[in-house]
CSV table of C-alpha atoms in Angstrom, one decimal:
chain,number,residue,atom,x,y,z
A,110,LEU,CA,0.3,0.1,0.0
A,111,THR,CA,1.1,3.4,-1.3
A,112,ALA,CA,0.6,6.9,-2.1
A,113,PRO,CA,-0.4,7.8,-5.3
A,114,GLY,CA,2.5,7.6,-7.4
A,115,GLY,CA,4.4,6.6,-4.6
A,116,TYR,CA,7.1,3.6,-4.4
A,117,PRO,CA,6.7,1.4,-6.3
A,118,VAL,CA,4.1,1.9,-8.6
A,119,ASP,CA,6.7,2.6,-11.4
A,120,ARG,CA,9.1,-0.4,-10.9
A,121,ALA,CA,9.5,-2.5,-13.9
A,122,TRP,CA,9.5,-5.5,-11.1
A,123,ALA,CA,6.4,-4.6,-9.3
A,124,PRO,CA,3.8,-6.7,-11.4
A,125,PRO,CA,0.8,-5.1,-12.2
A,126,GLY,CA,-1.6,-5.4,-9.3
A,127,SER,CA,0.7,-5.6,-6.6
A,128,VAL,CA,0.8,-2.2,-5.4
A,129,ARG,CA,-2.4,-0.1,-4.0
A,130,GLU,CA,-2.5,3.4,-4.6
A,131,LEU,CA,-4.5,5.1,-1.2
A,132,ALA,CA,-5.4,8.4,-1.5
A,133,ARG,CA,-6.9,9.2,1.9
A,134,PRO,CA,-7.8,7.1,5.3
A,135,ALA,CA,-11.0,5.6,3.6
A,136,ASP,CA,-9.1,3.9,0.7
A,137,GLY,CA,-6.7,2.4,3.2
A,138,VAL,CA,-9.3,1.4,5.5
A,139,ARG,CA,-11.2,-0.3,2.2
A,140,ALA,CA,-7.7,-2.0,1.2
A,141,VAL,CA,-7.3,-3.6,4.9
A,142,GLU,CA,-10.9,-5.0,4.2
A,143,ASP,CA,-10.4,-6.1,1.0
A,144,ALA,CA,-7.0,-8.0,2.3
A,145,ALA,CA,-8.6,-9.3,5.3
A,146,GLN,CA,-11.5,-11.0,3.3
A,147,HIS,CA,-8.4,-12.6,0.6
A,148,GLY,CA,-7.2,-14.2,3.9
A,149,ASP,CA,-3.9,-12.1,3.6
A,150,ASP,CA,-1.7,-12.4,6.7
A,151,VAL,CA,0.0,-9.2,6.7
A,152,ILE,CA,-0.5,-5.6,5.4
A,153,LYS,CA,2.7,-3.8,4.0
A,154,LEU,CA,2.8,0.1,3.8
A,155,VAL,CA,5.2,2.2,1.9
A,156,LEU,CA,6.9,5.0,3.4
A,157,HIS,CA,9.8,5.7,0.6
A,158,SER,CA,11.3,9.7,0.8
A,159,GLY,CA,11.6,11.0,-2.4
A,160,GLU,CA,8.7,9.5,-3.7
A,161,PRO,CA,5.0,10.4,-2.9
A,162,LEU,CA,4.1,9.7,0.6
A,163,LEU,CA,1.1,8.1,2.8
A,164,ASP,CA,-0.2,11.2,4.6
A,165,ASP,CA,-0.4,10.2,8.8
A,166,ALA,CA,-4.0,10.6,8.6
A,167,THR,CA,-4.2,7.8,6.3
A,168,LEU,CA,-0.9,6.2,7.8
A,169,THR,CA,-2.9,5.5,11.0
A,170,ALA,CA,-5.9,4.8,9.6
A,171,VAL,CA,-4.5,1.8,7.8
A,172,VAL,CA,-2.7,0.6,11.1
A,173,GLY,CA,-5.8,1.0,13.0
A,174,ALA,CA,-7.9,-1.0,10.8
A,175,ALA,CA,-4.9,-3.6,10.3
A,176,HIS,CA,-5.2,-4.0,14.1
A,177,GLN,CA,-8.7,-4.3,14.0
A,178,TYR,CA,-8.6,-7.0,11.7
A,179,ARG,CA,-5.6,-8.8,14.3
A,180,LEU,CA,-3.3,-8.1,11.0
A,181,PRO,CA,0.1,-7.1,11.6
A,182,VAL,CA,1.7,-4.3,9.4
A,183,GLY,CA,4.9,-4.3,8.1
A,184,VAL,CA,6.4,-1.1,6.9
A,185,HIS,CA,9.0,-0.4,4.2
A,186,ALA,CA,10.8,2.8,5.9
A,187,GLU,CA,13.1,4.8,3.9
A,188,GLY,CA,14.3,7.9,4.2
A,189,ASP,CA,15.2,10.4,7.2
A,190,GLY,CA,12.0,10.6,9.8
A,191,GLN,CA,9.9,7.1,8.1
A,192,ALA,CA,11.2,4.5,10.7
A,193,ARG,CA,9.9,7.0,13.4
A,194,ARG,CA,6.7,7.6,11.7
A,195,ALA,CA,6.2,3.7,11.5
A,196,TYR,CA,6.9,3.6,15.2
A,197,GLU,CA,4.6,6.7,15.4
A,198,ALA,CA,1.5,5.2,13.6
A,199,ASN,CA,1.9,1.7,16.1
A,200,ALA,CA,3.3,-0.5,13.0
A,201,ASP,CA,4.4,-4.0,14.1
A,202,MET,CA,7.3,-4.2,11.9
A,203,LEU,CA,10.1,-2.5,9.9
A,204,VAL,CA,10.4,-5.2,6.6
A,205,HIS,CA,13.9,-3.6,6.6
A,206,VAL,CA,16.2,-2.5,9.1
A,207,PRO,CA,16.7,1.4,8.7
A,208,TRP,CA,19.7,1.7,6.3
A,209,THR,CA,19.0,5.7,5.5
A,210,GLU,CA,19.6,6.8,8.7
A,211,SER,CA,21.1,6.3,12.4
A,212,LEU,CA,18.1,6.6,14.9
A,213,SER,CA,18.4,7.7,18.3
A,214,ASP,CA,18.9,5.2,21.4
A,215,GLU,CA,15.3,6.7,22.8
A,216,LEU,CA,13.5,6.0,19.5
A,217,LEU,CA,15.4,2.4,19.2
A,218,ARG,CA,14.5,1.7,23.0
A,219,ALA,CA,10.9,2.7,22.1
A,220,MET,CA,10.9,0.4,19.0
A,221,ALA,CA,12.6,-2.4,21.1
A,222,GLY,CA,9.5,-2.7,23.3
A,223,SER,CA,6.8,-2.7,20.0
A,224,MET,CA,8.2,-3.5,16.9
A,225,THR,CA,9.8,-6.4,15.0
A,226,TRP,CA,12.8,-5.6,12.5
A,227,ILE,CA,13.5,-7.8,9.7
A,228,SER,CA,17.2,-7.9,8.3
A,229,THR,CA,17.6,-7.5,4.6
A,230,PHE,CA,21.6,-6.6,5.0
A,231,ALA,CA,22.4,-7.8,1.7
A,232,ILE,CA,20.6,-5.6,-0.4
A,233,HIS,CA,22.3,-2.1,1.0
A,234,ALA,CA,25.9,-0.9,-0.4
A,235,GLU,CA,28.6,-0.7,1.8
A,236,ALA,CA,27.9,2.6,3.8
A,237,GLY,CA,23.9,1.6,4.1
A,238,ARG,CA,24.7,-1.6,5.3
A,239,GLU,CA,27.0,-0.2,7.9
A,240,ARG,CA,24.3,2.1,9.1
A,241,ALA,CA,22.1,-0.8,9.1
A,242,LEU,CA,24.0,-3.1,11.1
A,243,ASP,CA,24.8,-0.5,13.6
A,244,ASN,CA,21.1,0.1,14.1
A,245,ALA,CA,20.2,-3.3,14.4
A,246,ARG,CA,23.3,-3.9,16.9
A,247,ARG,CA,21.8,-1.3,19.3
A,248,PHE,CA,18.2,-2.3,18.7
A,249,LEU,CA,19.0,-5.7,19.9
A,250,ARG,CA,20.9,-4.8,22.8
A,251,LEU,CA,17.9,-2.6,23.8
A,252,GLY,CA,15.8,-6.0,23.6
A,253,GLY,CA,14.4,-5.5,20.1
A,254,ARG,CA,13.5,-8.5,17.7
A,255,LEU,CA,15.3,-9.5,14.6
A,256,HIS,CA,14.2,-11.5,12.1
A,257,TYR,CA,16.2,-12.9,8.9
A,258,GLY,CA,15.1,-11.6,5.4
A,259,THR,CA,16.5,-11.4,2.1
A,260,ASP,CA,14.6,-9.2,0.0
A,261,MET,CA,16.8,-11.0,-3.0
A,262,GLY,CA,15.0,-11.2,-6.1
A,263,ASN,CA,13.6,-7.6,-5.6
A,264,GLY,CA,14.5,-5.0,-8.4
A,265,PRO,CA,18.2,-6.0,-9.9
A,266,THR,CA,19.2,-8.4,-7.1
A,267,LEU,CA,19.2,-11.9,-8.0
A,268,VAL,CA,17.4,-14.5,-5.7
A,269,GLY,CA,19.5,-16.8,-3.6
A,270,PRO,CA,22.6,-16.4,-1.4
A,271,ARG,CA,25.1,-13.5,-1.8
A,272,PRO,CA,28.4,-14.9,-1.3
A,273,ASP,CA,29.7,-11.2,-1.7
A,274,VAL,CA,28.3,-10.0,1.3
A,275,PRO,CA,30.7,-10.3,4.2
A,276,ALA,CA,29.0,-12.6,6.8
A,277,GLN,CA,27.4,-10.5,9.6
A,278,GLN,CA,28.8,-12.6,12.4
A,279,SER,CA,29.4,-9.8,14.7
A,280,LEU,CA,25.6,-8.8,14.9
A,281,TYR,CA,24.6,-10.4,18.4
A,282,THR,CA,28.1,-9.0,20.0
A,283,PRO,CA,28.2,-6.2,22.5
């Protein structure tokens, strides 16, 4: 679910019908109702800076409707302030560890109490990967939950293991 014209509407790798654009809160509630009726098990929202963004009212309406149906909400949060917006809207997870900004310990502590993150480290270039690893290490130290994910096959990335990406063995060390 994204804003009109938002990411990933114009991406060649996004099959027709895989993205739903929400112009207002009622569109978001309707999208959640449709997802629940179709038996979907998660609602995914997109907050991607540099592209049109969902407004706060629509973001909050989607999360509220999803929670009424007991559906978790995962957010693709990219860009300054988008991870905070996801947290403040009561989203359940970030589908990527934040890599575009370093989050404050205060925000990480709050997120650790209520959110799960998905790793996807291999999709990021070196600087973004280092920032993501730092955010993840601090999130884990504060009690956060991190699940493994790759995002491989999305965009130009190939499906399968990435031997060119160094192992993240030190992720759980202090």
